[in-house]
CSV table of C-alpha atoms (C1' of nucleotides) in Angstrom, one decimal:
chain,number,residue,atom,x,y,z
A,15,MET,CA,-8.5,10.0,22.4
A,16,SER,CA,-11.1,11.2,20.0
A,17,GLN,CA,-14.1,8.9,19.7
A,18,LEU,CA,-14.6,9.8,16.1
A,19,GLN,CA,-11.0,9.4,15.2
A,20,ASP,CA,-11.0,5.9,16.6
A,21,ALA,CA,-14.1,5.0,14.7
A,22,VAL,CA,-12.7,6.2,11.4
A,23,PHE,CA,-9.4,4.4,11.8
A,24,ARG,CA,-11.2,1.2,12.9
A,25,ALA,CA,-13.6,1.4,10.1
A,26,LEU,CA,-10.9,1.8,7.4
A,27,ALA,CA,-8.8,-1.0,8.9
A,28,ASP,CA,-10.8,-3.7,7.2
A,29,PRO,CA,-10.1,-4.3,3.5
A,30,THR,CA,-13.7,-5.1,2.6
A,31,ARG,CA,-14.8,-1.9,4.2
A,32,ARG,CA,-12.1,0.2,2.5
A,33,GLY,CA,-13.1,-1.4,-0.7
A,34,LEU,CA,-16.7,-0.4,-0.3
A,35,PHE,CA,-15.7,3.2,0.7
A,36,GLU,CA,-13.3,3.3,-2.3
A,37,ARG,CA,-16.1,2.3,-4.7
A,38,LEU,CA,-18.4,4.9,-3.2
A,39,CYS,CA,-15.7,7.5,-3.6
A,40,ARG,CA,-15.4,6.6,-7.3
A,41,GLN,CA,-18.9,6.3,-8.3
A,42,GLY,CA,-21.0,7.8,-5.5
A,43,ASP,CA,-24.7,7.1,-4.8
A,44,THR,CA,-24.9,3.3,-5.2
A,45,THR,CA,-27.3,0.8,-3.9
A,46,VAL,CA,-26.4,-2.2,-1.8
A,47,VAL,CA,-26.9,-4.5,-4.7
A,48,GLY,CA,-24.7,-2.3,-6.7
A,49,LEU,CA,-21.9,-2.6,-4.2
A,50,LEU,CA,-22.6,-6.3,-3.7
A,51,ALA,CA,-21.2,-7.1,-7.1
A,52,ASP,CA,-17.5,-6.7,-6.4
A,53,ALA,CA,-17.6,-6.9,-2.7
A,54,GLY,CA,-16.8,-10.6,-2.5
A,55,VAL,CA,-19.1,-11.1,0.5
A,56,SER,CA,-22.8,-11.7,1.1
A,57,GLN,CA,-25.4,-9.0,1.1
A,58,PRO,CA,-25.9,-9.0,4.9
A,59,VAL,CA,-22.2,-8.6,5.4
A,60,VAL,CA,-22.2,-5.6,3.0
A,61,SER,CA,-25.0,-4.0,4.9
A,62,LYS,CA,-23.2,-4.6,8.2
A,63,HIS,CA,-20.0,-3.0,6.9
A,64,LEU,CA,-21.9,0.0,5.5
A,65,LYS,CA,-23.5,0.4,9.0
A,66,ILE,CA,-20.0,0.6,10.5
A,67,LEU,CA,-18.8,3.0,7.8
A,68,LYS,CA,-21.9,5.1,8.5
A,69,ALA,CA,-21.3,5.1,12.3
A,70,ALA,CA,-17.8,6.5,11.5
A,71,GLY,CA,-19.3,9.2,9.4
A,72,LEU,CA,-17.6,8.0,6.3
A,73,VAL,CA,-20.8,7.2,4.5
A,74,HIS,CA,-24.3,8.6,4.1
A,75,ASP,CA,-27.4,6.7,3.2
A,76,ARG,CA,-30.5,7.9,1.4
A,77,HIS,CA,-33.7,5.8,1.2
A,78,GLU,CA,-35.7,5.8,-1.9
A,79,GLY,CA,-38.5,3.3,-2.2
A,80,ARG,CA,-37.1,-0.1,-1.5
A,81,TYR,CA,-33.6,1.0,-2.4
A,82,THR,CA,-31.0,2.5,-0.1
A,83,TYR,CA,-28.4,4.6,-1.9
A,84,TYR,CA,-25.1,5.0,-0.2
A,85,SER,CA,-22.5,7.7,-0.8
A,86,ALA,CA,-19.1,8.6,0.5
A,87,ARG,CA,-18.8,11.5,2.9
A,88,ARG,CA,-15.4,12.6,2.0
A,89,GLU,CA,-15.2,15.3,4.6
A,90,ALA,CA,-14.8,12.5,7.0
A,91,LEU,CA,-11.4,12.0,5.6
A,92,GLY,CA,-10.5,15.2,7.3
A,93,THR,CA,-10.1,13.3,10.5
A,94,LEU,CA,-7.4,11.2,8.9
A,95,VAL,CA,-5.7,14.2,7.4
A,96,ASP,CA,-5.8,16.1,10.6
A,97,TRP,CA,-4.2,13.3,12.5
A,98,THR,CA,-1.6,12.6,9.8
A,99,THR,CA,-0.8,16.3,9.7
A,100,GLU,CA,-0.3,16.4,13.4
A,101,MET,CA,1.9,13.4,13.3
A,102,ALA,CA,4.0,14.8,10.5
A,103,GLY,CA,4.2,18.0,12.4
A,104,PHE,CA,5.1,19.9,9.3
A,105,TRP,CA,3.4,21.4,6.2
A,106,GLN,CA,0.5,22.4,8.4
A,107,ASP,CA,-0.1,25.4,6.2
A,108,ARG,CA,-0.5,23.1,3.2
A,109,PHE,CA,-3.6,21.7,4.7
A,110,ASP,CA,-5.0,24.8,6.4
A,111,ASP,CA,-7.8,25.2,3.9
A,112,LEU,CA,-8.5,21.6,3.6
A,113,ASP,CA,-11.7,21.7,5.6
A,114,ASP,CA,-13.2,24.3,3.3
A,115,LEU,CA,-12.0,22.5,0.3
A,116,LEU,CA,-13.6,19.3,1.5
A,117,LYS,CA,-16.8,21.1,2.3
A,118,ARG,CA,-16.9,22.4,-1.2
A,119,MET,CA,-16.3,18.9,-2.5
A,120,ASP,CA,-19.4,17.5,-0.8
A,121,GLN,CA,-21.7,19.4,-3.1
B,15,MET,CA,-5.1,-4.4,-2.5
B,16,SER,CA,-1.7,-3.2,-1.4
B,17,GLN,CA,-0.1,-5.4,1.2
B,18,LEU,CA,1.6,-2.4,2.8
B,19,GLN,CA,-1.4,-0.2,2.8
B,20,ASP,CA,-3.4,-2.9,4.6
B,21,ALA,CA,-0.6,-3.3,7.2
B,22,VAL,CA,-0.5,0.5,7.8
B,23,PHE,CA,-4.3,0.8,8.2
B,24,ARG,CA,-4.5,-2.2,10.4
B,25,ALA,CA,-1.6,-1.1,12.6
B,26,LEU,CA,-3.1,2.3,13.2
B,27,ALA,CA,-6.5,1.0,13.9
B,28,ASP,CA,-5.6,0.1,17.5
B,29,PRO,CA,-5.6,3.1,19.9
B,30,THR,CA,-2.7,1.7,22.0
B,31,ARG,CA,-0.6,1.4,18.8
B,32,ARG,CA,-1.6,4.8,17.6
B,33,GLY,CA,-0.7,6.2,21.0
B,34,LEU,CA,2.8,4.6,20.8
B,35,PHE,CA,3.3,6.0,17.3
B,36,GLU,CA,2.1,9.4,18.3
B,37,ARG,CA,4.6,9.5,21.2
B,38,LEU,CA,7.4,8.4,18.9
B,39,CYS,CA,6.4,11.2,16.5
B,40,ARG,CA,6.6,13.7,19.2
B,41,GLN,CA,9.7,12.7,21.0
B,42,GLY,CA,11.5,10.3,18.7
B,43,ASP,CA,14.1,7.7,19.7
B,44,THR,CA,12.6,6.2,22.8
B,45,THR,CA,13.3,3.0,24.6
B,46,VAL,CA,10.6,0.5,25.4
B,47,VAL,CA,10.7,1.4,29.0
B,48,GLY,CA,10.3,5.0,28.0
B,49,LEU,CA,7.2,4.2,26.1
B,50,LEU,CA,6.0,1.9,28.8
B,51,ALA,CA,5.3,4.8,31.1
B,52,ASP,CA,2.1,6.2,29.5
B,53,ALA,CA,1.2,3.1,27.4
B,54,GLY,CA,-1.2,1.7,29.9
B,55,VAL,CA,-0.3,-1.8,29.1
B,56,SER,CA,2.4,-4.3,30.2
B,57,GLN,CA,5.9,-4.3,28.7
B,58,PRO,CA,5.4,-7.4,26.6
B,59,VAL,CA,2.3,-5.9,25.1
B,60,VAL,CA,4.3,-2.7,24.2
B,61,SER,CA,6.9,-4.9,22.5
B,62,LYS,CA,4.3,-6.7,20.6
B,63,HIS,CA,2.6,-3.5,19.4
B,64,LEU,CA,6.0,-2.1,18.4
B,65,LYS,CA,6.6,-5.2,16.4
B,66,ILE,CA,3.4,-4.7,14.5
B,67,LEU,CA,4.2,-1.1,13.9
B,68,LYS,CA,7.6,-2.1,12.6
B,69,ALA,CA,6.1,-4.7,10.3
B,70,ALA,CA,3.9,-1.9,8.8
B,71,GLY,CA,7.0,0.2,8.3
B,72,LEU,CA,5.8,2.9,10.7
B,73,VAL,CA,8.6,2.4,13.2
B,74,HIS,CA,12.3,1.8,13.1
B,75,ASP,CA,14.3,0.2,15.9
B,76,ARG,CA,18.0,0.6,16.8
B,77,HIS,CA,19.7,-1.6,19.2
B,78,GLU,CA,22.2,-0.2,21.6
B,79,GLY,CA,23.5,-2.4,24.3
B,80,ARG,CA,20.6,-3.8,26.2
B,81,TYR,CA,18.4,-1.0,25.0
B,82,THR,CA,16.2,-0.8,21.9
B,83,TYR,CA,15.5,2.7,20.7
B,84,TYR,CA,12.4,3.1,18.6
B,85,SER,CA,11.6,6.0,16.3
B,86,ALA,CA,8.7,6.9,14.0
B,87,ARG,CA,9.2,6.5,10.3
B,88,ARG,CA,7.0,9.3,9.2
B,89,GLU,CA,7.5,8.6,5.5
B,90,ALA,CA,5.3,5.6,6.2
B,91,LEU,CA,2.4,8.0,6.5
B,92,GLY,CA,2.8,8.6,2.8
B,93,THR,CA,0.8,5.4,2.3
B,94,LEU,CA,-2.1,7.0,4.3
B,95,VAL,CA,-1.8,10.3,2.4
B,96,ASP,CA,-1.7,8.6,-1.0
B,97,TRP,CA,-4.8,6.7,-0.3
B,98,THR,CA,-6.6,9.7,1.2
B,99,THR,CA,-5.6,11.7,-1.8
B,100,GLU,CA,-6.8,9.2,-4.2
B,101,MET,CA,-10.1,8.9,-2.4
B,102,ALA,CA,-10.6,12.6,-2.3
B,103,GLY,CA,-9.8,12.7,-6.0
B,104,PHE,CA,-8.8,16.3,-5.8
B,105,TRP,CA,-6.0,18.5,-4.7
B,106,GLN,CA,-3.5,15.9,-6.0
B,107,ASP,CA,-1.1,18.7,-6.9
B,108,ARG,CA,-1.1,19.8,-3.3
B,109,PHE,CA,0.6,16.6,-2.3
B,110,ASP,CA,2.7,16.0,-5.3
B,111,ASP,CA,5.9,16.9,-3.6
B,112,LEU,CA,4.9,15.1,-0.4
B,113,ASP,CA,7.3,12.2,-0.8
B,114,ASP,CA,10.2,14.5,-1.2
B,115,LEU,CA,9.0,16.5,1.8
B,116,LEU,CA,8.7,13.4,3.9
B,117,LYS,CA,12.1,12.2,2.8
B,118,ARG,CA,13.6,15.4,3.9
B,119,MET,CA,11.8,15.2,7.2
B,120,ASP,CA,13.3,11.8,8.0
B,121,GLN,CA,16.7,13.2,8.8
C,18,DA,C1',-53.4,-9.6,-2.5
C,19,DT,C1',-49.4,-12.2,-3.6
C,20,DG,C1',-45.0,-12.9,-4.9
C,21,DA,C1',-40.5,-11.0,-6.0
C,22,DC,C1',-37.2,-7.9,-4.7
C,23,DG,C1',-33.9,-4.8,-1.8
C,24,DT,C1',-32.3,-4.2,2.7
C,25,DA,C1',-31.6,-4.9,7.5
C,26,DT,C1',-31.4,-7.7,11.6
C,27,DA,C1',-30.8,-11.9,14.4
C,28,DC,C1',-28.1,-15.5,15.4
C,29,DC,C1',-24.2,-18.5,15.1
C,30,DC,C1',-19.4,-19.7,14.4
C,31,DA,C1',-14.4,-19.7,13.5
C,32,DA,C1',-10.6,-16.8,13.4
C,33,DT,C1',-8.2,-13.0,15.0
C,34,DT,C1',-6.9,-9.8,18.5
C,35,DG,C1',-5.2,-7.6,22.5
C,36,DG,C1',-4.2,-8.3,27.0
C,37,DC,C1',-1.8,-11.0,30.7
C,38,DT,C1',2.0,-13.8,33.2
C,39,DA,C1',6.0,-16.5,32.9
C,40,DT,C1',10.2,-16.9,31.0
C,41,DA,C1',14.2,-16.8,27.9
C,42,DC,C1',18.0,-14.1,26.4
C,43,DG,C1',21.4,-10.7,26.0
C,44,DT,C1',23.8,-6.8,28.5
C,45,DT,C1',25.5,-4.3,32.2
C,46,DT,C1',26.9,-3.8,36.9
C,47,DG,C1',28.6,-5.1,41.4
D,2,DC,C1',30.3,-14.8,38.0
D,3,DA,C1',26.0,-13.4,39.9
D,4,DA,C1',22.3,-10.4,40.1
D,5,DA,C1',19.7,-6.8,38.0
D,6,DC,C1',18.0,-4.9,34.0
D,7,DG,C1',15.9,-4.2,29.2
D,8,DT,C1',13.6,-6.6,25.8
D,9,DA,C1',11.4,-10.3,23.2
D,10,DT,C1',9.0,-14.6,22.9
D,11,DA,C1',5.8,-18.2,24.4
D,12,DG,C1',1.6,-19.7,25.9
D,13,DC,C1',-2.9,-18.6,27.6
D,14,DC,C1',-7.5,-16.6,27.6
D,15,DA,C1',-11.5,-13.5,27.0
D,16,DA,C1',-13.4,-10.4,23.8
D,17,DT,C1',-14.0,-8.8,19.4
D,18,DT,C1',-14.5,-9.4,14.6
D,19,DG,C1',-15.8,-10.9,10.0
D,20,DG,C1',-18.1,-14.1,7.8
D,21,DG,C1',-22.2,-17.1,7.0
D,22,DT,C1',-27.5,-18.5,6.8
D,23,DA,C1',-32.1,-17.6,8.1
D,24,DT,C1',-35.5,-14.4,8.4
D,25,DA,C1',-38.1,-10.1,9.0
D,26,DC,C1',-39.7,-6.0,6.9
D,27,DG,C1',-40.9,-2.7,3.6
D,28,DT,C1',-41.8,-1.7,-1.4
D,29,DC,C1',-43.0,-2.6,-6.0
D,30,DA,C1',-45.2,-5.3,-9.8
D,31,DT,C1',-48.5,-8.5,-11.3
DNA sequence: ATGACGTATACCCAATTGGCTATACGTTTG
DNA sequence: CAAACGTATAGCCAATTGGGTATACGTCAT
């Protein structure tokens, strides 16, 4: 159905990509070289994965001189939570204020 | 990292598979033919997808005569929720009792 | 201005994936 | 028991994917 939903699920399906997103969630604002360290793949591959994550709205990039700083857009996880919630079909109320919460989280 | 986590994310990455899981979440206990209707793919393909969902623990099958009834194992979504929760790094407490909740949900 | 650096793109390749048809296998029904 | 049915497997193929190297492009330092 949802175009965005599909992009998010697809983006997170790859372990390397999930790894990158995880690191960005933990440490936020990191350059490509910074991520390259534990990525286990080459720099072009990292850039490519970041591009996919960005397309899914999971990541944001900020250019500063010759550096590009990437950061996790955690609100994008709302898509995941929404879907999971719908599937579970319960405890909707528990998540009702999630969006606001996530918005507050992203500065 | 987690073998199971990877299987779950991978399984849900495909729209057809998500569609099958969604239907099982909504209507539970359905035969392959039952799912075949709106799947948009051939019967063997449905079976193959169900196999993948099963391997990821997202689905359970019960054999009855020549029929196989599939049902969603919603507890498997816990993997998704756990990961999302960890990534968000907040509102852990909101989900603390999720496992129990999900266990109660599954009959 | 030149060279090093950080990042992205282009291109290539092997592996995986998602679909199909044909078919096998068990179960039910006539 | 034979035919129909429900499901799973086998084998095939095109498309996608994830990785690599080479390279282009901008920025910073010398």
